[in-house]
Amino acid sequence: MSNLATVTKNGGLTTANKNRLSNFPNLSTWLEDFPLGDFPSLFSTNFNTGISLPKVNIKEVADAFVVEMAVPGLKKSDFKIDLDNHVLSISAELKEENEEKETGYTRREFGYSSFKRTFTLPETVDDNKIKANYKEGILSVNLPKKEEAKQKPARTIDIS
């Protein structure tokens, strides 16, 4: 039995066993051959508008889930937050129109950008108590858990 070390396209080492039962390439080989470098914006932008999707942190605490979205430069009035059938949608639209009038010419520029992020909420969220807050470029959405889903504190069980 001989194990060979080969260098992959990205410089990592893989081992290959010559006595394999099948000649199928492994998943990492297929991913190395896929030209992700040709599509850098496909995975990081909303290609309908050309605007980057905001980064999101989701954390779970004892009594809630918290969604934090980095969206600096916006106002509270720019956001729309909807809840429909346990799907939370957070969106924003920005419309900009500039017009400069000088002697002999007028220049008008229009700009439009938007994003929409959606999250399927677990059944444990109490959707009647959801609250949102926007401060210093961070939109925070607090998703409280139903009473029966809240984490109970640790306790000692007496032995009888």
Coordinates of N, CA, C and O in Angstrom, one line a residue:
M1 N 0.8 -1.2 0.0 CA 0.0 0.0 0.0 C 0.9 1.2 0.0 O 1.7 1.4 0.8
S2 N 0.6 2.1 -0.9 CA 1.5 3.3 -1.1 C 0.6 4.5 -1.0 O -0.4 4.6 -1.7
N3 N 0.9 5.4 -0.1 CA 0.2 6.7 -0.1 C 1.1 7.8 -0.7 O 2.2 7.9 -0.3
L4 N 0.5 8.5 -1.6 CA 1.3 9.6 -2.3 C 0.8 10.9 -1.8 O -0.4 11.1 -1.7
A5 N 1.7 11.8 -1.6 CA 1.3 13.2 -1.2 C 1.4 14.0 -2.5 O 2.4 14.0 -3.2
T6 N 0.3 14.7 -2.8 CA 0.3 15.6 -4.0 C 0.0 17.0 -3.6 O -0.7 17.2 -2.6
V7 N 0.5 17.9 -4.3 CA 0.2 19.3 -4.1 C -1.0 19.7 -4.9 O -1.0 19.5 -6.1
T8 N -2.0 20.3 -4.3 CA -3.2 20.7 -5.0 C -3.0 22.1 -5.6 O -2.0 22.8 -5.3
K9 N -4.0 22.6 -6.4 CA -3.9 23.9 -7.0 C -3.7 25.0 -6.0 O -3.1 26.0 -6.3
N10 N -4.4 24.9 -4.8 CA -4.3 25.9 -3.8 C -3.1 25.7 -2.9 O -2.9 26.5 -2.0
G11 N -2.2 24.8 -3.2 CA -1.0 24.6 -2.4 C -1.1 23.7 -1.2 O -0.1 23.4 -0.6
G12 N -2.3 23.2 -0.9 CA -2.4 22.2 0.2 C -2.0 20.8 -0.2 O -1.8 20.5 -1.4
L13 N -1.8 20.0 0.8 CA -1.4 18.6 0.6 C -2.6 17.7 0.7 O -3.4 17.9 1.6
T14 N -2.7 16.8 -0.2 CA -3.7 15.7 -0.1 C -3.0 14.4 -0.2 O -1.9 14.3 -0.8
T15 N -3.6 13.4 0.3 CA -3.0 12.0 0.2 C -3.9 11.2 -0.8 O -5.1 11.3 -0.7
A16 N -3.3 10.4 -1.6 CA -4.1 9.6 -2.5 C -3.7 8.1 -2.3 O -2.5 7.8 -2.2
N17 N -4.6 7.3 -2.2 CA -4.4 5.9 -2.0 C -4.6 5.2 -3.3 O -5.6 5.2 -3.9
K18 N -3.5 4.5 -3.8 CA -3.6 3.9 -5.2 C -4.6 2.7 -5.2 O -5.0 2.3 -6.2
N19 N -4.9 2.2 -4.0 CA -5.7 1.0 -3.9 C -7.2 1.4 -3.7 O -8.0 0.6 -3.1
R20 N -7.6 2.5 -4.1 CA -9.0 2.9 -4.0 C -9.9 2.0 -4.8 O -9.6 1.6 -5.9
L21 N -11.1 1.8 -4.3 CA -12.1 0.9 -5.0 C -12.7 1.7 -6.2 O -13.1 1.1 -7.2
S22 N -12.8 3.0 -6.0 CA -13.4 3.8 -7.1 C -12.4 4.9 -7.6 O -11.5 5.3 -6.9
N23 N -12.6 5.3 -8.8 CA -11.8 6.3 -9.4 C -12.4 7.7 -9.4 O -12.1 8.6 -10.2
F24 N -13.4 7.9 -8.5 CA -14.1 9.2 -8.5 C -13.3 10.2 -7.8 O -12.7 9.9 -6.7
P25 N -13.2 11.4 -8.3 CA -12.5 12.5 -7.5 C -13.2 12.8 -6.3 O -14.4 12.7 -6.2
N26 N -12.5 13.2 -5.2 CA -13.2 13.6 -4.0 C -13.8 15.0 -4.2 O -13.5 15.7 -5.1
L27 N -14.6 15.4 -3.2 CA -15.3 16.7 -3.3 C -14.3 17.8 -3.3 O -14.5 18.8 -4.1
S28 N -13.2 17.8 -2.6 CA -12.3 18.9 -2.5 C -11.7 19.1 -3.9 O -11.4 20.2 -4.3
T29 N -11.4 18.0 -4.7 CA -10.9 18.1 -6.0 C -11.9 18.9 -6.9 O -11.5 19.7 -7.7
W30 N -13.1 18.5 -6.8 CA -14.1 19.2 -7.7 C -14.2 20.7 -7.3 O -14.3 21.5 -8.2
L31 N -14.1 21.0 -6.0 CA -14.2 22.4 -5.7 C -13.0 23.2 -6.1 O -13.1 24.4 -6.5
E32 N -11.8 22.5 -6.1 CA -10.6 23.2 -6.6 C -10.7 23.5 -8.0 O -10.2 24.5 -8.5
D33 N -11.4 22.7 -8.8 CA -11.5 22.9 -10.3 C -12.5 23.9 -10.6 O -12.5 24.5 -11.7
F34 N -13.5 24.2 -9.7 CA -14.5 25.2 -10.0 C -13.9 26.6 -9.9 O -13.4 27.0 -8.9
P35 N -14.0 27.4 -11.0 CA -13.4 28.7 -11.0 C -14.2 29.8 -10.2 O -14.8 30.7 -10.8
L36 N -14.1 29.7 -8.9 CA -14.8 30.7 -8.1 C -14.2 32.1 -8.2 O -14.9 33.1 -8.0
G37 N -13.0 32.2 -8.6 CA -12.4 33.5 -8.8 C -13.1 34.3 -9.9 O -13.0 35.5 -10.0
D38 N -13.7 33.6 -10.9 CA -14.4 34.3 -11.9 C -15.7 34.9 -11.5 O -16.3 35.7 -12.2
F39 N -16.2 34.6 -10.3 CA -17.5 35.1 -9.9 C -17.4 35.7 -8.5 O -18.2 35.4 -7.6
P40 N -16.5 36.6 -8.2 CA -16.3 37.1 -6.9 C -17.6 37.9 -6.4 O -17.9 37.8 -5.2
S41 N -18.3 38.6 -7.2 CA -19.4 39.3 -6.7 C -20.7 38.5 -6.7 O -21.7 38.9 -6.1
L42 N -20.7 37.4 -7.3 CA -21.9 36.6 -7.3 C -22.4 36.2 -5.9 O -23.5 36.1 -5.6
F43 N -21.4 35.9 -5.0 CA -21.7 35.4 -3.7 C -21.8 36.5 -2.7 O -22.2 36.3 -1.6
S44 N -21.3 37.7 -3.0 CA -21.3 38.8 -2.0 C -22.2 40.0 -2.3 O -22.2 40.9 -1.5
T45 N -22.8 40.0 -3.5 CA -23.7 41.2 -3.8 C -25.0 40.7 -4.3 O -25.2 39.6 -4.7
N46 N -26.0 41.6 -4.2 CA -27.3 41.4 -4.7 C -27.2 41.9 -6.2 O -27.2 43.1 -6.4
F47 N -27.1 41.0 -7.1 CA -26.8 41.4 -8.5 C -27.9 42.1 -9.2 O -27.7 42.7 -10.2
N48 N -29.1 42.2 -8.6 CA -30.2 43.0 -9.2 C -29.9 44.5 -9.0 O -30.3 45.3 -9.8
T49 N -29.2 44.9 -7.9 CA -29.0 46.3 -7.6 C -27.5 46.7 -7.6 O -27.2 47.8 -7.6
G50 N -26.6 45.7 -7.5 CA -25.2 46.0 -7.4 C -24.7 46.4 -6.0 O -23.6 46.7 -5.8
I51 N -25.6 46.4 -5.1 CA -25.2 46.8 -3.7 C -24.9 45.5 -2.9 O -25.5 44.5 -3.1
S52 N -23.9 45.7 -2.0 CA -23.5 44.5 -1.2 C -24.6 44.2 -0.2 O -25.2 45.1 0.3
L53 N -24.8 43.0 0.1 CA -25.7 42.6 1.1 C -25.1 42.8 2.5 O -23.9 42.5 2.6
P54 N -25.8 43.4 3.4 CA -25.2 43.7 4.7 C -24.8 42.4 5.4 O -25.5 41.4 5.3
K55 N -23.8 42.5 6.2 CA -23.3 41.3 7.0 C -24.2 41.2 8.2 O -24.7 42.2 8.8
V56 N -24.5 40.0 8.6 CA -25.4 39.7 9.7 C -24.8 38.8 10.7 O -24.1 37.8 10.4
N57 N -25.0 39.1 12.0 CA -24.6 38.2 13.1 C -25.9 37.7 13.8 O -26.8 38.5 14.0
I58 N -26.0 36.4 14.0 CA -27.2 35.9 14.7 C -26.6 35.1 15.9 O -25.8 34.3 15.8
K59 N -27.2 35.5 17.1 CA -26.7 34.9 18.3 C -27.9 34.4 19.1 O -29.0 35.1 19.1
E60 N -27.7 33.4 19.9 CA -28.8 32.9 20.8 C -28.3 33.1 22.2 O -27.2 32.8 22.6
V61 N -29.2 33.8 23.0 CA -29.0 33.9 24.4 C -30.1 33.1 25.1 O -30.9 32.5 24.5
A62 N -30.1 33.1 26.4 CA -31.0 32.3 27.2 C -32.5 32.5 26.8 O -33.2 31.5 26.7
D63 N -32.9 33.7 26.6 CA -34.3 34.0 26.4 C -34.6 34.6 25.1 O -35.8 35.0 24.9
A64 N -33.7 34.6 24.1 CA -34.0 35.2 22.8 C -32.9 34.9 21.8 O -31.9 34.3 22.1
F65 N -33.3 35.2 20.6 CA -32.3 35.2 19.5 C -32.1 36.7 19.1 O -33.1 37.5 19.2
V66 N -30.9 37.1 18.7 CA -30.6 38.5 18.4 C -30.0 38.5 17.0 O -29.0 37.8 16.7
V67 N -30.6 39.2 16.1 CA -30.1 39.4 14.7 C -29.5 40.8 14.7 O -30.2 41.8 15.0
E68 N -28.2 40.9 14.4 CA -27.5 42.2 14.3 C -27.0 42.4 12.8 O -26.4 41.5 12.3
M69 N -27.4 43.5 12.2 CA -27.1 43.7 10.8 C -26.3 45.0 10.7 O -26.7 46.1 11.2
A70 N -25.1 45.0 10.1 CA -24.3 46.2 9.9 C -24.8 47.0 8.7 O -24.6 46.5 7.6
V71 N -25.4 48.1 8.9 CA -25.9 48.9 7.8 C -25.7 50.4 8.1 O -26.6 51.2 8.3
P72 N -24.4 50.8 8.1 CA -24.1 52.2 8.4 C -24.6 53.2 7.3 O -24.7 52.8 6.2
G73 N -24.9 54.4 7.7 CA -25.3 55.4 6.8 C -26.7 55.5 6.4 O -27.2 56.3 5.7
L74 N -27.5 54.6 7.0 CA -29.0 54.6 6.8 C -29.7 55.3 7.9 O -29.1 55.5 9.0
K75 N -31.0 55.6 7.7 CA -31.8 56.1 8.8 C -32.8 55.0 9.1 O -33.1 54.1 8.4
K76 N -33.4 55.2 10.3 CA -34.5 54.2 10.8 C -35.6 54.2 9.7 O -36.1 53.1 9.4
S77 N -35.9 55.3 9.1 CA -37.0 55.3 8.2 C -36.7 54.6 6.8 O -37.6 54.4 6.1
D78 N -35.5 54.3 6.6 CA -35.1 53.6 5.4 C -35.4 52.1 5.4 O -35.5 51.4 4.4
F79 N -35.6 51.5 6.6 CA -35.8 50.1 6.8 C -37.3 49.7 6.8 O -38.2 50.5 7.2
K80 N -37.5 48.5 6.3 CA -38.9 47.9 6.4 C -38.6 46.5 6.9 O -37.8 45.7 6.4
I81 N -39.3 46.1 8.1 CA -39.2 44.8 8.7 C -40.6 44.2 8.7 O -41.5 44.8 9.2
D82 N -40.7 43.0 8.1 CA -42.0 42.3 8.0 C -41.8 40.9 8.5 O -40.7 40.3 8.5
L83 N -43.0 40.4 9.0 CA -43.0 39.0 9.5 C -44.2 38.4 8.8 O -45.3 38.9 9.0
D84 N -44.0 37.3 8.1 CA -45.1 36.6 7.4 C -44.8 35.1 7.6 O -43.9 34.6 7.0
N85 N -45.7 34.4 8.3 CA -45.6 33.0 8.4 C -44.3 32.5 8.9 O -43.6 31.7 8.2
H86 N -43.7 33.1 9.9 CA -42.4 32.7 10.5 C -41.3 33.1 9.6 O -40.2 32.5 9.8
V87 N -41.4 34.0 8.7 CA -40.3 34.4 7.9 C -40.2 35.9 8.1 O -41.1 36.7 7.9
L88 N -39.0 36.3 8.7 CA -38.7 37.7 9.0 C -37.9 38.2 7.8 O -36.9 37.7 7.3
S89 N -38.4 39.4 7.2 CA -37.8 40.0 6.1 C -37.3 41.4 6.5 O -38.1 42.2 7.1
I90 N -36.1 41.7 6.3 CA -35.5 43.0 6.5 C -35.0 43.6 5.2 O -34.2 43.0 4.5
S91 N -35.6 44.8 4.9 CA -35.2 45.4 3.6 C -35.0 46.9 3.8 O -35.4 47.5 4.8
A92 N -34.3 47.5 2.8 CA -34.1 48.9 2.8 C -34.0 49.4 1.3 O -33.5 48.6 0.5
E93 N -34.5 50.6 1.1 CA -34.4 51.2 -0.3 C -33.8 52.6 -0.1 O -34.3 53.3 0.8
L94 N -32.9 52.9 -1.0 CA -32.4 54.2 -1.0 C -32.5 54.8 -2.4 O -32.1 54.2 -3.4
K95 N -33.1 56.0 -2.5 CA -33.3 56.6 -3.8 C -32.6 58.0 -3.6 O -32.7 58.7 -2.6
E96 N -31.8 58.3 -4.6 CA -31.0 59.5 -4.6 C -31.1 60.2 -5.9 O -31.0 59.6 -7.0
E97 N -31.4 61.5 -5.9 CA -31.5 62.3 -7.1 C -30.8 63.6 -6.9 O -31.0 64.3 -6.0
N98 N -29.8 63.8 -7.7 CA -29.0 65.0 -7.7 C -29.2 65.8 -9.0 O -29.2 65.2 -10.1
E99 N -29.4 67.1 -8.8 CA -29.5 68.0 -10.0 C -28.7 69.2 -9.8 O -28.8 69.9 -8.8
E100 N -27.8 69.5 -10.8 CA -27.0 70.7 -10.7 C -27.3 71.6 -11.9 O -27.3 71.1 -13.1
K101 N -27.7 72.8 -11.7 CA -28.0 73.7 -12.8 C -26.9 74.8 -12.8 O -26.7 75.5 -11.8
E102 N -26.2 74.9 -13.9 CA -25.2 75.9 -14.1 C -25.6 76.7 -15.4 O -26.4 76.2 -16.2
T103 N -24.9 77.7 -15.7 CA -25.1 78.4 -16.9 C -24.8 77.5 -18.1 O -23.7 77.0 -18.2
G104 N -25.8 77.3 -18.9 CA -25.6 76.5 -20.1 C -25.8 75.0 -20.0 O -25.8 74.3 -21.0
Y105 N -25.9 74.5 -18.8 CA -26.1 73.0 -18.7 C -26.9 72.6 -17.5 O -26.9 73.4 -16.5
T106 N -27.4 71.5 -17.5 CA -28.1 70.9 -16.3 C -27.6 69.4 -16.3 O -27.6 68.7 -17.3
R107 N -27.2 69.0 -15.1 CA -26.7 67.7 -14.9 C -27.6 67.0 -13.8 O -27.8 67.6 -12.8
R108 N -28.2 65.9 -14.2 CA -29.0 65.1 -13.3 C -28.5 63.7 -13.1 O -28.2 63.1 -14.1
E109 N -28.4 63.3 -11.9 CA -28.0 61.9 -11.7 C -29.0 61.2 -10.7 O -29.4 61.9 -9.8
F110 N -29.3 60.0 -11.1 CA -30.3 59.3 -10.3 C -29.5 58.0 -9.7 O -28.7 57.4 -10.4
G111 N -29.8 57.7 -8.5 CA -29.3 56.5 -7.9 C -30.3 55.7 -7.2 O -31.2 56.3 -6.5
Y112 N -30.3 54.4 -7.2 CA -31.2 53.6 -6.5 C -30.5 52.3 -6.0 O -29.8 51.7 -6.8
S113 N -30.7 52.0 -4.8 CA -30.1 50.8 -4.3 C -31.0 50.2 -3.2 O -31.8 50.9 -2.6
S114 N -31.0 48.9 -3.1 CA -31.8 48.2 -2.1 C -31.2 46.9 -1.8 O -30.3 46.4 -2.4
F115 N -31.7 46.3 -0.7 CA -31.4 45.0 -0.3 C -32.5 44.4 0.5 O -33.4 45.1 1.0
K116 N -32.6 43.1 0.5 CA -33.6 42.3 1.3 C -33.0 41.1 1.8 O -32.4 40.3 1.1
R117 N -33.0 40.9 3.1 CA -32.5 39.6 3.8 C -33.7 39.0 4.4 O -34.5 39.7 5.1
T118 N -33.9 37.7 4.3 CA -35.0 37.0 4.9 C -34.4 35.8 5.8 O -33.4 35.2 5.5
F119 N -35.2 35.6 6.9 CA -34.7 34.6 7.9 C -36.0 33.8 8.3 O -37.0 34.4 8.7
T120 N -35.9 32.5 8.2 CA -37.0 31.6 8.7 C -36.8 31.5 10.2 O -35.8 31.0 10.7
L121 N -37.8 31.9 11.0 CA -37.7 31.8 12.4 C -38.1 30.5 13.0 O -39.1 29.8 12.4
P122 N -37.5 30.0 14.0 CA -37.9 28.8 14.7 C -39.3 29.0 15.3 O -39.7 30.1 15.7
E123 N -40.0 27.9 15.6 CA -41.3 27.9 16.2 C -41.2 28.4 17.6 O -42.2 28.8 18.2
T124 N -40.0 28.4 18.2 CA -39.9 28.8 19.6 C -39.9 30.3 19.8 O -39.9 30.8 20.9
V125 N -39.9 31.1 18.7 CA -39.9 32.6 18.8 C -41.3 33.1 19.1 O -42.3 32.7 18.4
D126 N -41.4 34.0 20.1 CA -42.7 34.6 20.4 C -42.8 35.8 19.5 O -42.4 36.9 19.8
D127 N -43.5 35.6 18.3 CA -43.5 36.7 17.3 C -44.3 37.9 17.7 O -44.2 39.0 17.0
N128 N -45.1 37.9 18.8 CA -45.8 39.1 19.2 C -44.9 40.1 20.0 O -45.3 41.2 20.3
K129 N -43.7 39.6 20.4 CA -42.8 40.4 21.2 C -41.5 40.9 20.5 O -40.6 41.3 21.1
I130 N -41.5 40.7 19.2 CA -40.3 41.1 18.4 C -40.1 42.6 18.4 O -41.1 43.3 18.2
K131 N -38.9 43.0 18.7 CA -38.6 44.5 18.7 C -37.3 44.7 17.9 O -36.4 43.9 17.8
A132 N -37.2 45.9 17.3 CA -36.0 46.3 16.5 C -35.5 47.6 17.0 O -36.3 48.5 17.5
N133 N -34.2 47.8 16.9 CA -33.5 49.0 17.3 C -32.4 49.3 16.3 O -31.7 48.4 15.9
Y134 N -32.2 50.6 16.0 CA -31.2 51.0 15.1 C -30.3 52.1 15.8 O -30.8 53.1 16.1
K135 N -29.0 51.7 15.9 CA -28.1 52.7 16.6 C -26.7 52.5 16.1 O -26.2 51.4 16.0
E136 N -26.1 53.6 15.8 CA -24.7 53.7 15.3 C -24.4 52.7 14.2 O -23.4 52.0 14.2
G137 N -25.3 52.6 13.2 CA -25.1 51.8 12.0 C -25.4 50.3 12.2 O -25.2 49.5 11.3
I138 N -25.9 49.9 13.4 CA -26.2 48.5 13.6 C -27.7 48.4 13.8 O -28.3 49.0 14.7
L139 N -28.4 47.6 13.0 CA -29.8 47.3 13.2 C -29.9 46.0 14.0 O -29.3 45.0 13.6
S140 N -30.5 46.1 15.2 CA -30.7 44.9 16.1 C -32.1 44.5 16.2 O -33.0 45.3 16.4
V141 N -32.4 43.2 15.9 CA -33.8 42.7 16.0 C -33.7 41.6 17.1 O -33.0 40.7 17.0
N142 N -34.5 41.9 18.2 CA -34.6 41.0 19.3 C -35.8 40.0 19.1 O -36.9 40.5 18.9
L143 N -35.5 38.8 19.0 CA -36.6 37.7 18.8 C -36.7 36.9 20.1 O -36.1 35.9 20.3
P144 N -37.6 37.3 21.0 CA -37.8 36.6 22.3 C -38.3 35.2 22.1 O -39.1 35.0 21.2
K145 N -37.8 34.3 22.9 CA -38.3 32.9 22.9 C -39.6 32.9 23.7 O -39.9 33.6 24.6
K146 N -40.5 31.9 23.3 CA -41.7 31.6 24.1 C -41.2 31.1 25.4 O -40.1 30.5 25.6
E147 N -42.1 31.3 26.4 CA -41.7 30.9 27.8 C -41.3 29.5 27.9 O -40.3 29.2 28.6
E148 N -41.9 28.6 27.3 CA -41.6 27.1 27.4 C -40.3 26.8 26.7 O -39.7 25.8 27.0
A149 N -39.8 27.7 25.9 CA -38.5 27.4 25.1 C -37.3 28.1 25.8 O -36.2 27.8 25.4
K150 N -37.5 28.9 26.8 CA -36.4 29.6 27.4 C -35.5 28.6 28.2 O -36.0 27.6 28.8
Q151 N -34.2 28.9 28.2 CA -33.3 28.0 28.8 C -33.5 28.1 30.4 O -33.5 29.2 30.9
K152 N -33.6 27.0 31.0 CA -33.8 27.0 32.5 C -32.4 27.0 33.1 O -31.5 26.4 32.6
P153 N -32.3 27.6 34.3 CA -31.0 27.5 35.0 C -30.7 26.1 35.5 O -31.6 25.3 35.7
A154 N -29.4 25.9 35.6 CA -29.0 24.5 36.1 C -29.4 24.4 37.5 O -29.5 25.4 38.3
R155 N -29.8 23.2 37.9 CA -30.2 22.9 39.3 C -29.7 21.5 39.7 O -29.4 20.7 38.8
T156 N -29.7 21.3 41.0 CA -29.3 19.9 41.5 C -30.6 19.2 41.8 O -31.5 19.7 42.4
I157 N -30.6 17.9 41.5 CA -31.7 17.0 41.7 C -31.4 16.2 43.0 O -30.3 15.5 43.0
D158 N -32.2 16.3 43.9 CA -32.0 15.5 45.2 C -32.4 14.0 44.9 O -33.3 13.7 44.1
I159 N -31.6 13.2 45.5 CA -31.9 11.7 45.4 C -32.7 11.3 46.6 O -32.3 11.6 47.8
S160 N -33.7 10.5 46.4 CA -34.6 10.1 47.5 C -34.3 8.7 47.9 O -33.7 7.9 47.2

